[in-house]
Amino acid sequence: MLESYVTPILMSYVNRYIKNLKPSDLQLSLWGGDVVLSKLELKLDVLEQELKLPFTFLSGHIHELRIHVPWTKLGSEPVVITINTMECILKLKDGIQDDHESCGSNSTNRSATENTKSSVKPRRIQQAAPTDPDLPPGYVQSLIRRVVNNVNIVINNLILKYVEDDIVLSVNITSAECYTVDELWDRAFMDISATDLVLRKVINFSDCTVCLDKRNASGKIEFYQDPLLYKCSFRTRLHFTYDNLNSKMPSVIKIHTLVESLKLSITDQQLPMFIRIMQLGIALYYGEIGNFKDVETEDSACHNKDMLGNITGAEDETRIDMQYPAQYKGQELYSQQDEEQPQGWVSWAWSFVPAIVSYDDGEEDYTGNDSTLTIHQQKVQTLKDPIVSVGFYCTKATVTFKLTEMQAESSSYYSPQKVKSKEVLCWEQEGTTIEALMMGDPFFDCQIGFVGCRAMCLKGIMGVKDFEENMNRSETEASFFICGENLSTKGLTYLTNSLFDYRSPENNGTRAEFILDAAHHKETYTEIAGMQRFGAFYMDYLYTMESTSGKGSANQQDFSTGKNEDLGTVQEKSTKTLVVGPLDFRLDSSSVHRILKMIVCALEHEYEPYSRLKPEIKDENETILNPEEVASLEEYIPTRHTSVTLLKCTCTIFMAEFNLLDCLLPVIIGGKNSSNFMNTANFQSLRPLPSIQILVDKINLEHSVPMYAEHLVHVVSSLTQPSDNLLHYCYVHCYLKIFGFQAGLTSLDVSGSYCLPVPIIPSFSTALYGKFLKFPTCWTKRSQIVITEGIFELPNLTIQATRAQTLLLQAIYQSWSHIGNVSSSAVNEILMNEVFQNIGVKSKNPLPTLEGSIQNVELKYCSTSLVKCASGTMGSIKICAKAPGDSGKEKLIPLLQGPSDTKDLHSTKWLNESRKPESLLAPDLIAFTVHVPQYMDYCHNSGAVLLCSIQGIAVNIDPILYTWLIYQPQKRTSRHMPQQPVVAVPLVMPISRRKEDELSVGSAPMAKQQSYQASEYASSPIKTKTITESRPLSVPVKAMFNISEGCRSPEERMKEFIGIVWNAVKSLTLQLEVQSCCVFIPNDSLPSPSTIVSGDIPGTVRSWYHGQTSIPGTLVLCLPQIKIISAGHKYMEPLQEIPFVIPRPILEEGDAFPWTINLQHFSIYTLIGKQVTLSLVEPMGCTSTLAVTSQKLLATGPDARHSFVVCLHVDLESLEIKCSNPQFGLCVPSEKNLTSYYVGEDLTVKCV
């Protein structure tokens, strides 16, 4: 009879998980066709043993279990298992505890599982003994397979709860049904056949609700929060492909879930709990808690479990046993594991997927098939891992952030309170895809992407009702973050090759092909391909394990043979690639306050972190590696590489319309919120609203870290002379590259459109690099090892602005920086008109523009356990002014140039000699090296070192500079606009209110439309030189509040300043060399002629000197060359490779003195009329010697004072001062030229 074969299978599953069942009663009920069991208790220990979760079950019961078996139509109708109301409560295991307990419990669980199976299998054999001679074994096996493949499972009212601390997470699913379908995904009774080795199933989930609440100390929930997810329905499609009819395990498994609409809601009280749950998942994935231990006396089972955790992606801080020095003995790490051996959390997550479709271990006993060949075939099949594809797809997802407040249900004082929530922020996302492809341990890939997203402001925030319904503001104004496209234009590309894609191979009767080779995967799934499919965000995480002894990617047979000598060295690779598409980020008052409010809410908790930084304890019993093991280690070191790319980023920073940051920033930086504010309903937006717009073509960030850093550092640090290659992998490497960065000013008008941006910073690129040593305490015996290193490179940077533009930038900055300001600074209409010119309208008196550029900046920083060092160069600096010319053309006036050949400018002979153009191979303008001890107590060993060289600089103090500085718009009332800025947000004002909060504004002539490109002066010539490799590093910057100084007298401050200076120079080895700086002060502008190389100020002056037009009266001030060198120091190149060792360190305090100071070639002369030069101060110089000694004064207080003895010896050359009538006439005060006034006053004093 069929009952004798089918009944034991159903009974084995029911009896395994349910307590106190009588097999005889269950068997009689099943033979009747229907069985109904009520109030069932689950065997929690069996669930924990089989699932191997890091959770423990507090309770688990089933209200009602129904099993319907259609005995008369068993071959055409499915067996239906219905569960009505199933509830389970879980919590995190208490012993994520102790290593010995963990391993002991695992051993106990393993033995208990073995005992359970040994007790079940004989019973199964005994129950399967009666056989019907009319039913051949092949038919029975086929029928059982059909029954199992078509079982329908229905769960009504599934309740799962997780409790931890004060967190209660509950998941309630009203209905879940699993059934078999045909090729069109319609319900059907199907089976695999020789022509169609495919099985399809569907799981429908109805009304899934997820709640997250906070319980009190007694375990009760006082106030229920809004559900995280409310009545969400979704469906899952399962597709199994078998190699043949006798396959016990599918060769390909696809499990894909589609959600049409996902609406999440998070309140301010739920946000810390939600983040806590997310941190739990991350900690479990990386093995920071759970199965990964840190004890030396582990048994082999626990040790292998740790190794398995590392294979599947454990964090690099995971402890690795020191008995695997070379290549971590990969062939032993990945040896065959026993079937019942405990596994890591990630390994369990993978193994659970094929387990849900595999048959029971003892199923062959029911069929009576004891053929040795069949058993051998099944064992061979289990050696091959199936290809598993898991996918989650969401058409549209919405996350709403809410703020809550307690509100009484009635006006009575004693009436109960309830939680009232208000929406303030919304995140919308379209076309979301999460796909994972795996094949055992050797291959794992996860891809995440979405087509488009946006973030919007809702209603009001902190009493400011900026987006209430009565404000009638558009969605464009509410949206402050937009990325990617929408589904209407992109299409259903996010479903490509999924089971919901009608074009996928599975939906067209063909077998899908999978890319399981790392090289082929990287060629196929590029950043371009990812953005073509999604458009907004794409992430690809790839982990592979390859054997050097095998061919190509390792497969499961390689890792399960149990023969270590056949495996060879295992090479692990982990790469993460993230790409973010074109995005537009708007930072205005509404968005900034909402974002910061979310951060404040996320920080308001007292949860302890799941994992703490473990003390870095070096193993004293380290094994010294032999040369062969070191060579093996150098061949391949596994790393984790991460690449993040942002494409076409636009960030707009608006002027603050209201500023309540003093209520938020103190909480974020660690303080407490002490400010109070009142609700207000009065808010009107300011239009036009000026803003700073930043555009970046591409940002690329790369991060590389060793996969097993702790073990690697312990091994390498124990070597006597580790190679550079091994040292390289002991660091975390970060690279940051920015391409096409530019910034400008724009404004938002009433219609919501932007005016044309006015460029401030033309496009430039830059790069940073940084590396950080892992586990620095392991290197304490090696003081020369670099702990931190950073390199910054900037080929070219240009900034251009009129005075009106700088005033507008200042107003934007003050609107954000002046915390506590009640009213926003109104921007004058004249100032706005000067900055933003109307298209096609020319200004009568355009404002001059200052433009400055620096080129070839290279900075390097490094630190060891003893010293901090920095070095760098700056190739050149140029500043010019662009002003309207006489003929309507723009004239270019150079103001500053460096480096410039100023060695002969102290005398007037250079005017009659030929002057060479600026050389492309000229030395860098600035070159320096700084060397400072980490601790002041270490100064007696080396002291500080400063080496610096500055080339000559030419300066032209042109009257146009004064015109630029004195510009102010006319002082008048604020501009009349349709919407006046009314921001009534009462705040607790600071005691002393700064008068600068009120921006004084006025009127001036309108400015000319600015060029989008840097001038020829600023951009050329650019010196060509060898540029080191760009290796970028992102340096975090933390804003701090300025603490006001106490009331101290100027004398006390001066004493403190002298003490600081003395501590800095008392042990300083100084070498300073500054070439002459020549300053030209004309009484009229000297625009650069087109025949002269742009930017050469002395060449411009010489051209005017010999030109047909007489040169304007010019005062030339040639500052002296300066050379300072400390005692006993020999000249060194100012640019040193850091860290470096100084030949003669300063051992005692004050040994740096005396300093030798040499000043040469100081002179002053004038250029008047046509080729007339008259000297005021003839070239001169001096040599000085500076000696300083100090002695501590006796002081009873903590502040000990010093007494100083200063001796200065000066050898001065002869000083000649001449003055003539033409020179005096040049210096007569004039109302038209304030510069001449100051020069004349100064010369008069000197002449006296």
Coordinates of C-alpha atoms in Angstrom, one line a residue, residues 782-1247:
R782 CA 61.1 49.3 15.3
S783 CA 60.9 53.0 15.6
Q784 CA 61.7 53.6 11.9
I785 CA 58.5 51.9 10.7
V786 CA 56.1 54.5 9.2
I787 CA 52.8 54.4 11.0
T788 CA 50.9 56.9 8.9
E789 CA 51.7 58.4 5.5
G790 CA 49.8 60.9 3.3
I791 CA 50.5 62.5 -0.1
F792 CA 48.5 65.3 -1.7
E793 CA 48.9 66.5 -5.3
L794 CA 47.3 69.5 -6.9
P795 CA 48.4 70.3 -10.5
N796 CA 46.6 73.5 -10.9
L797 CA 44.0 75.6 -8.9
T798 CA 42.5 78.9 -10.1
I799 CA 40.1 81.2 -8.2
Q800 CA 38.5 84.3 -9.7
A801 CA 36.0 86.7 -8.3
T802 CA 34.9 90.3 -8.2
R803 CA 34.4 92.1 -4.9
A804 CA 30.7 91.8 -5.2
Q805 CA 31.0 88.0 -5.5
T806 CA 33.2 87.8 -2.4
L807 CA 30.6 89.8 -0.5
L808 CA 27.9 87.4 -1.6
L809 CA 30.0 84.4 -0.6
Q810 CA 30.6 86.1 2.8
A811 CA 26.8 86.5 3.3
I812 CA 26.2 82.8 2.5
Y813 CA 28.9 81.8 5.0
Q814 CA 27.6 84.1 7.7
S815 CA 24.0 82.7 7.3
W816 CA 25.3 79.3 8.4
S817 CA 28.1 80.2 10.8
H818 CA 26.4 82.7 13.0
I819 CA 24.4 80.3 15.1
G820 CA 21.6 81.8 17.0
N821 CA 20.9 84.6 14.5
V822 CA 17.2 85.4 14.5
S823 CA 16.8 86.9 11.0
S824 CA 18.5 85.9 7.8
S825 CA 20.8 88.5 6.3
A826 CA 18.9 90.2 3.5
V827 CA 20.8 90.5 0.3
N828 CA 20.8 93.8 -1.4
E829 CA 19.3 94.0 -4.9
I830 CA 22.2 96.0 -6.3
L831 CA 24.6 93.3 -5.0
M832 CA 22.6 90.5 -6.7
N833 CA 22.5 92.5 -10.0
E834 CA 26.2 92.9 -9.9
V835 CA 26.8 89.2 -9.4
F836 CA 24.2 87.9 -11.7
Q837 CA 24.2 89.8 -15.0
N838 CA 21.3 89.6 -17.3
I839 CA 22.0 87.9 -20.6
G840 CA 22.8 90.3 -23.4
V841 CA 23.0 93.4 -21.1
K842 CA 26.4 95.1 -20.7
S843 CA 27.3 97.0 -17.6
K844 CA 28.5 100.6 -18.0
N845 CA 31.2 100.2 -15.4
P846 CA 32.1 96.5 -15.0
L847 CA 33.9 95.6 -11.8
P848 CA 37.5 94.4 -11.9
T849 CA 38.1 90.7 -11.3
L850 CA 40.9 89.2 -9.3
E851 CA 42.2 85.9 -10.5
G852 CA 44.8 83.8 -8.6
S853 CA 46.3 80.4 -9.4
I854 CA 48.7 78.0 -7.8
Q855 CA 50.4 75.2 -9.7
N856 CA 52.2 71.9 -9.0
V857 CA 51.5 71.6 -5.3
E858 CA 52.8 68.4 -3.7
L859 CA 52.6 67.7 0.0
K860 CA 53.7 64.6 1.9
Y861 CA 53.2 63.7 5.6
C862 CA 54.4 60.7 7.5
S863 CA 54.7 59.7 11.2
T864 CA 56.6 57.1 13.1
S865 CA 56.4 56.2 16.7
L866 CA 59.0 58.9 17.5
V867 CA 58.6 61.7 14.9
K868 CA 56.2 63.5 12.6
C869 CA 57.5 64.7 9.3
A870 CA 56.2 66.8 6.5
S871 CA 57.6 68.0 3.2
G872 CA 56.3 69.7 0.1
T873 CA 56.7 72.0 -2.9
M874 CA 54.7 74.6 -4.6
G875 CA 55.6 75.2 -8.2
S876 CA 54.3 78.7 -8.8
I877 CA 51.7 81.3 -7.8
K878 CA 50.2 84.0 -9.9
I879 CA 47.7 86.7 -9.3
C880 CA 46.3 89.1 -11.8
A881 CA 43.4 91.6 -12.3
K882 CA 41.1 91.8 -15.3
A883 CA 39.7 95.2 -15.9
P884 CA 38.0 97.0 -18.8
G885 CA 40.3 98.7 -21.2
D886 CA 40.1 102.0 -23.1
S887 CA 39.0 100.4 -26.4
G888 CA 36.4 98.2 -24.7
K889 CA 38.7 95.2 -24.6
E890 CA 39.6 93.6 -21.3
K891 CA 43.1 94.4 -20.1
L892 CA 45.2 92.0 -18.0
I893 CA 47.2 93.5 -15.1
P894 CA 49.7 91.1 -13.3
L895 CA 49.8 91.7 -9.5
L896 CA 52.0 88.9 -8.2
Q897 CA 54.3 86.4 -9.8
G898 CA 56.5 83.7 -8.3
P899 CA 59.0 82.3 -8.9
S900 CA 60.5 85.3 -10.5
D901 CA 64.2 86.0 -11.3
T902 CA 64.8 88.9 -8.8
K903 CA 68.5 88.4 -8.2
D904 CA 69.5 91.5 -10.2
L905 CA 66.6 93.7 -9.5
H906 CA 68.2 95.5 -6.6
S907 CA 70.1 97.7 -9.0
T908 CA 68.8 99.5 -12.1
K909 CA 71.2 97.8 -14.5
W910 CA 68.6 95.1 -15.3
L911 CA 66.5 97.6 -17.2
N912 CA 69.1 98.0 -19.9
E913 CA 69.9 94.3 -20.2
S914 CA 68.0 91.6 -22.0
R915 CA 65.6 89.6 -19.8
K916 CA 65.0 85.9 -20.5
P917 CA 61.4 84.7 -20.4
E918 CA 60.3 82.5 -17.5
S919 CA 61.9 79.1 -17.8
L920 CA 59.7 76.0 -17.7
L921 CA 62.5 74.3 -15.7
A922 CA 62.7 77.0 -13.1
P923 CA 62.9 75.7 -9.5
D924 CA 59.8 75.4 -7.3
L925 CA 58.6 78.6 -5.6
I926 CA 58.6 76.9 -2.2
A927 CA 60.3 73.8 -1.0
F928 CA 60.3 72.7 2.7
T929 CA 60.8 69.9 5.1
V930 CA 59.6 69.8 8.7
H931 CA 60.7 67.2 11.3
V932 CA 59.0 67.3 14.8
P933 CA 59.3 64.9 17.7
Q934 CA 56.1 63.1 18.7
Y935 CA 56.7 63.8 22.3
M936 CA 58.5 66.7 23.9
D937 CA 60.4 64.3 26.1
Y938 CA 62.0 62.9 23.0
C939 CA 63.5 66.3 22.0
H940 CA 66.9 65.6 23.6
N941 CA 67.5 62.8 21.0
S942 CA 66.9 64.8 17.7
G943 CA 64.9 67.9 18.2
A944 CA 62.9 69.7 15.5
V945 CA 64.2 70.5 12.0
L946 CA 62.9 73.1 9.6
L947 CA 64.5 73.4 6.1
C948 CA 62.8 75.9 3.8
S949 CA 63.7 77.6 0.5
I950 CA 61.6 80.4 -1.2
Q951 CA 62.4 81.7 -4.6
G952 CA 62.1 85.3 -5.7
I953 CA 58.6 86.9 -6.0
A954 CA 57.6 90.0 -8.0
V955 CA 54.7 92.1 -6.7
N956 CA 52.8 94.9 -8.5
I957 CA 50.7 97.0 -6.1
D958 CA 48.5 98.4 -8.9
P959 CA 45.7 101.0 -8.2
I960 CA 43.2 98.5 -9.6
L961 CA 43.8 96.5 -6.4
Y962 CA 42.6 99.4 -4.3
T963 CA 39.5 99.8 -6.6
W964 CA 38.7 96.1 -6.0
L965 CA 39.1 96.4 -2.2
I966 CA 37.0 99.5 -1.6
Y967 CA 33.9 98.4 -3.5
Q968 CA 30.7 98.3 -1.4
P969 CA 27.1 98.3 -2.7
Q970 CA 25.1 101.3 -1.8
K971 CA 23.5 101.2 1.6
R972 CA 19.8 101.0 1.3
T973 CA 16.8 99.1 2.5
S974 CA 16.4 95.4 1.6
R975 CA 15.2 94.7 -1.8
H976 CA 11.5 94.6 -2.5
M977 CA 10.4 91.2 -3.6
P978 CA 7.1 89.4 -4.0
Q979 CA 8.0 87.2 -1.0
Q980 CA 9.8 89.0 1.8
P981 CA 12.0 86.8 4.1
V982 CA 10.1 86.4 7.3
V983 CA 11.7 84.0 9.7
A984 CA 10.1 84.2 13.1
V985 CA 11.9 81.5 15.0
P986 CA 12.4 82.6 18.6
L987 CA 15.7 81.3 19.9
V988 CA 17.7 81.6 23.1
M989 CA 20.0 84.3 22.0
P990 CA 23.7 84.4 23.0
I991 CA 24.7 86.9 25.6
S992 CA 26.8 89.0 23.2
R993 CA 25.2 89.3 19.9
R994 CA 27.6 90.0 17.1
K995 CA 27.0 93.2 15.1
E996 CA 28.4 91.5 12.0
D997 CA 25.2 89.5 11.7
E998 CA 23.7 92.5 10.0
L999 CA 25.3 92.6 6.6
S1000 CA 25.7 96.2 5.3
V1001 CA 24.8 96.4 1.7
G1002 CA 24.6 99.2 -0.9
S1003 CA 24.8 99.9 -4.6
A1004 CA 27.5 100.1 -7.3
P1005 CA 27.7 99.8 -11.0
M1006 CA 26.7 96.6 -12.6
A1007 CA 29.4 94.0 -13.3
K1008 CA 30.3 92.4 -16.6
Q1009 CA 29.5 88.7 -17.2
Q1010 CA 32.5 86.7 -16.1
S1011 CA 34.4 84.2 -18.2
Y1012 CA 34.0 80.5 -17.5
Q1013 CA 37.7 79.8 -18.1
A1014 CA 40.8 80.9 -16.3
S1015 CA 42.8 83.7 -17.9
E1016 CA 45.9 83.0 -19.9
Y1017 CA 47.9 84.6 -17.2
A1018 CA 46.7 82.2 -14.5
S1019 CA 46.8 79.1 -16.7
S1020 CA 50.0 79.4 -18.6
P1021 CA 52.8 78.7 -18.7
I1022 CA 52.6 75.5 -16.6
K1023 CA 55.9 73.9 -15.8
T1024 CA 56.3 70.4 -16.9
K1025 CA 57.9 68.2 -14.4
T1026 CA 58.0 64.6 -13.2
I1027 CA 54.9 64.0 -11.1
T1028 CA 54.8 61.1 -8.7
E1029 CA 52.1 58.5 -8.7
S1030 CA 48.7 59.9 -7.5
R1031 CA 47.8 58.0 -4.4
P1032 CA 44.9 59.7 -2.7
L1033 CA 43.7 59.7 0.8
S1034 CA 40.6 61.1 2.3
V1035 CA 41.3 63.1 5.4
P1036 CA 38.4 63.5 7.8
V1037 CA 37.8 67.0 9.1
K1038 CA 35.9 67.6 12.4
A1039 CA 34.3 71.0 13.1
M1040 CA 35.0 72.3 16.6
F1041 CA 33.5 75.2 18.5
N1042 CA 35.8 78.1 19.4
I1043 CA 36.2 78.5 23.1
S1044 CA 36.4 82.1 24.2
E1045 CA 39.5 83.0 26.1
G1046 CA 39.4 84.2 29.6
C1047 CA 40.0 87.7 30.6
R1048 CA 43.8 88.1 30.6
S1049 CA 46.0 91.1 30.4
P1050 CA 48.1 91.7 27.3
E1051 CA 51.2 91.2 29.4
E1052 CA 50.1 87.7 30.4
R1053 CA 49.3 86.8 26.8
M1054 CA 52.7 88.1 25.6
K1055 CA 54.4 86.0 28.3
E1056 CA 52.5 82.9 27.2
F1057 CA 53.3 83.6 23.5
I1058 CA 57.0 84.0 24.3
G1059 CA 57.0 80.7 26.2
I1060 CA 55.3 78.9 23.2
V1061 CA 57.9 80.4 20.8
W1062 CA 60.8 79.4 23.0
N1063 CA 59.6 75.8 23.3
A1064 CA 59.4 75.7 19.5
V1065 CA 62.8 77.1 18.7
K1066 CA 65.0 76.0 21.7
S1067 CA 65.8 72.7 20.0
L1068 CA 65.2 73.7 16.4
T1069 CA 67.7 73.1 13.6
L1070 CA 66.9 75.9 11.2
Q1071 CA 67.8 76.5 7.6
L1072 CA 65.9 79.2 5.8
E1073 CA 66.7 80.8 2.5
V1074 CA 64.5 83.5 1.0
Q1075 CA 65.3 85.2 -2.3
S1076 CA 64.6 88.8 -2.8
C1077 CA 61.0 90.0 -3.2
C1078 CA 60.6 93.0 -5.5
V1079 CA 57.6 95.3 -5.1
F1080 CA 56.6 97.7 -7.8
I1081 CA 54.2 100.5 -6.7
P1082 CA 53.1 102.5 -9.8
N1083 CA 50.8 105.5 -9.7
D1084 CA 48.9 104.2 -12.7
S1085 CA 48.0 100.8 -14.1
L1086 CA 50.7 98.8 -15.9
P1087 CA 48.7 96.3 -18.1
S1088 CA 50.8 93.5 -19.6
P1089 CA 51.6 94.2 -23.3
S1090 CA 50.8 91.4 -25.7
T1091 CA 54.5 91.1 -26.7
I1092 CA 55.6 90.1 -23.2
V1093 CA 55.2 86.7 -21.8
S1094 CA 52.0 86.8 -19.7
G1095 CA 52.7 87.2 -16.0
D1096 CA 56.3 88.4 -16.0
I1097 CA 56.0 91.6 -13.9
P1098 CA 59.6 92.7 -14.3
G1099 CA 59.3 92.1 -18.0
T1100 CA 56.2 94.2 -18.2
V1101 CA 57.9 97.1 -16.3
R1102 CA 61.0 96.9 -18.6
S1103 CA 58.7 96.9 -21.7
W1104 CA 57.0 100.1 -20.5
Y1105 CA 60.4 101.5 -19.6
H1106 CA 61.7 101.2 -23.2
G1107 CA 58.3 101.8 -24.8
Q1108 CA 57.1 104.8 -26.8
T1109 CA 54.8 105.8 -24.1
S1110 CA 56.4 107.1 -20.9
I1111 CA 56.2 104.8 -17.9
P1112 CA 54.0 105.9 -15.0
G1113 CA 55.8 107.0 -12.0
T1114 CA 56.8 103.8 -10.1
L1115 CA 58.4 103.2 -6.8
V1116 CA 60.5 100.0 -6.7
L1117 CA 61.1 98.4 -3.3
C1118 CA 63.6 95.5 -3.4
L1119 CA 63.4 93.5 -0.2
P1120 CA 66.6 91.8 1.0
Q1121 CA 67.6 88.2 0.5
I1122 CA 67.4 86.3 3.8
K1123 CA 69.6 83.4 4.9
I1124 CA 69.2 82.0 8.5
I1125 CA 71.1 79.0 9.7
S1126 CA 71.4 77.5 13.2
A1127 CA 74.7 76.8 14.9
G1128 CA 76.7 73.8 13.7
H1129 CA 74.3 73.0 10.8
K1130 CA 75.7 72.3 7.4
Y1131 CA 73.6 73.1 4.3
M1132 CA 71.1 70.4 3.2
E1133 CA 68.7 70.3 0.3
P1134 CA 65.4 71.8 1.5
L1135 CA 63.4 68.9 0.1
Q1136 CA 64.3 65.7 1.9
E1137 CA 62.8 62.2 1.6
I1138 CA 60.9 61.8 4.9
P1139 CA 61.5 60.5 7.4
F1140 CA 65.2 61.4 7.4
V1141 CA 68.0 61.6 9.9
I1142 CA 69.8 64.9 10.5
P1143 CA 73.6 64.6 10.5
R1144 CA 74.1 66.6 13.7
P1145 CA 71.0 66.5 15.9
I1146 CA 70.6 69.1 18.8
L1147 CA 71.1 67.2 22.0
E1148 CA 70.8 69.9 24.6
E1149 CA 68.3 72.7 25.0
G1150 CA 69.5 75.9 23.4
D1151 CA 72.3 74.3 21.4
A1152 CA 70.6 75.6 18.2
F1153 CA 71.9 79.1 19.0
P1154 CA 73.5 81.3 17.9
W1155 CA 71.7 81.8 14.6
T1156 CA 73.5 83.4 11.7
I1157 CA 71.3 85.8 9.9
N1158 CA 72.4 87.3 6.5
L1159 CA 70.5 90.0 4.7
Q1160 CA 71.6 91.2 1.3
H1161 CA 70.6 93.4 -1.6
F1162 CA 68.0 95.8 0.0
S1163 CA 67.3 98.8 -2.1
I1164 CA 64.7 101.4 -3.1
Y1165 CA 64.6 103.4 -6.4
T1166 CA 62.1 105.2 -8.6
L1167 CA 61.3 105.0 -12.3
I1168 CA 60.2 108.4 -13.7
G1169 CA 59.3 109.5 -17.2
K1170 CA 61.2 108.0 -20.2
Q1171 CA 64.1 105.8 -19.1
V1172 CA 64.8 107.9 -15.9
T1173 CA 65.9 106.0 -12.8
L1174 CA 66.7 107.7 -9.5
S1175 CA 67.8 105.8 -6.4
L1176 CA 66.4 106.4 -2.9
V1177 CA 68.3 103.8 -1.0
E1178 CA 71.4 102.3 -2.5
P1179 CA 71.8 98.5 -2.3
M1180 CA 72.9 97.4 1.2
G1181 CA 72.9 94.4 3.5
C1182 CA 73.9 93.2 7.0
T1183 CA 75.1 90.1 8.8
S1184 CA 73.7 89.3 12.3
T1185 CA 74.3 86.8 15.0
L1186 CA 71.5 86.0 17.4
A1187 CA 72.1 84.2 20.7
V1188 CA 69.5 83.3 23.3
T1189 CA 69.8 81.6 26.7
S1190 CA 67.2 80.9 29.2
Q1191 CA 66.8 80.0 32.8
K1192 CA 63.8 78.7 34.8
L1193 CA 62.7 81.0 37.5
L1194 CA 61.6 79.5 40.8
A1195 CA 57.8 79.3 40.9
T1196 CA 55.5 77.8 43.5
G1197 CA 52.6 77.5 41.0
P1198 CA 52.2 75.0 38.2
D1199 CA 53.3 77.6 35.6
A1200 CA 57.1 78.0 35.7
R1201 CA 58.4 81.1 34.0
H1202 CA 61.7 81.5 32.1
S1203 CA 64.2 84.4 32.2
F1204 CA 65.8 85.1 28.8
V1205 CA 69.2 86.7 27.9
V1206 CA 69.2 87.8 24.2
C1207 CA 72.4 88.9 22.4
L1208 CA 72.2 90.4 18.9
H1209 CA 75.3 91.4 17.0
V1210 CA 74.8 93.2 13.7
D1211 CA 77.5 94.1 11.0
L1212 CA 75.7 96.7 8.9
E1213 CA 77.0 97.9 5.5
S1214 CA 77.0 101.6 4.6
L1215 CA 73.5 103.2 4.2
E1216 CA 73.0 105.8 1.5
I1217 CA 69.7 107.7 1.2
K1218 CA 69.1 110.0 -1.7
C1219 CA 66.1 112.2 -2.6
S1220 CA 65.5 114.6 -5.5
N1221 CA 62.7 116.9 -6.6
P1222 CA 61.2 114.5 -9.2
Q1223 CA 61.1 111.8 -6.6
F1224 CA 59.5 114.2 -4.1
G1225 CA 56.9 115.2 -6.8
L1226 CA 56.1 111.5 -7.3
C1227 CA 55.3 111.2 -3.6
V1228 CA 53.1 114.3 -3.2
P1229 CA 49.7 113.3 -1.6
S1230 CA 46.9 113.0 -4.2
E1231 CA 43.3 112.4 -3.7
K1232 CA 43.2 110.3 -6.8
N1233 CA 45.9 107.9 -5.6
L1234 CA 45.8 106.9 -2.0
T1235 CA 48.8 104.6 -2.6
S1236 CA 50.9 107.6 -3.5
Y1237 CA 49.8 109.3 -0.3
Y1238 CA 51.0 106.5 1.9
V1239 CA 54.3 106.3 -0.1
G1240 CA 54.9 110.1 0.2
E1241 CA 54.2 110.1 3.9
D1242 CA 56.7 107.2 4.4
L1243 CA 59.4 108.8 2.3
T1244 CA 59.0 112.1 4.2
V1245 CA 59.7 110.3 7.5
K1246 CA 62.7 108.5 6.1
C1247 CA 64.2 111.6 4.6

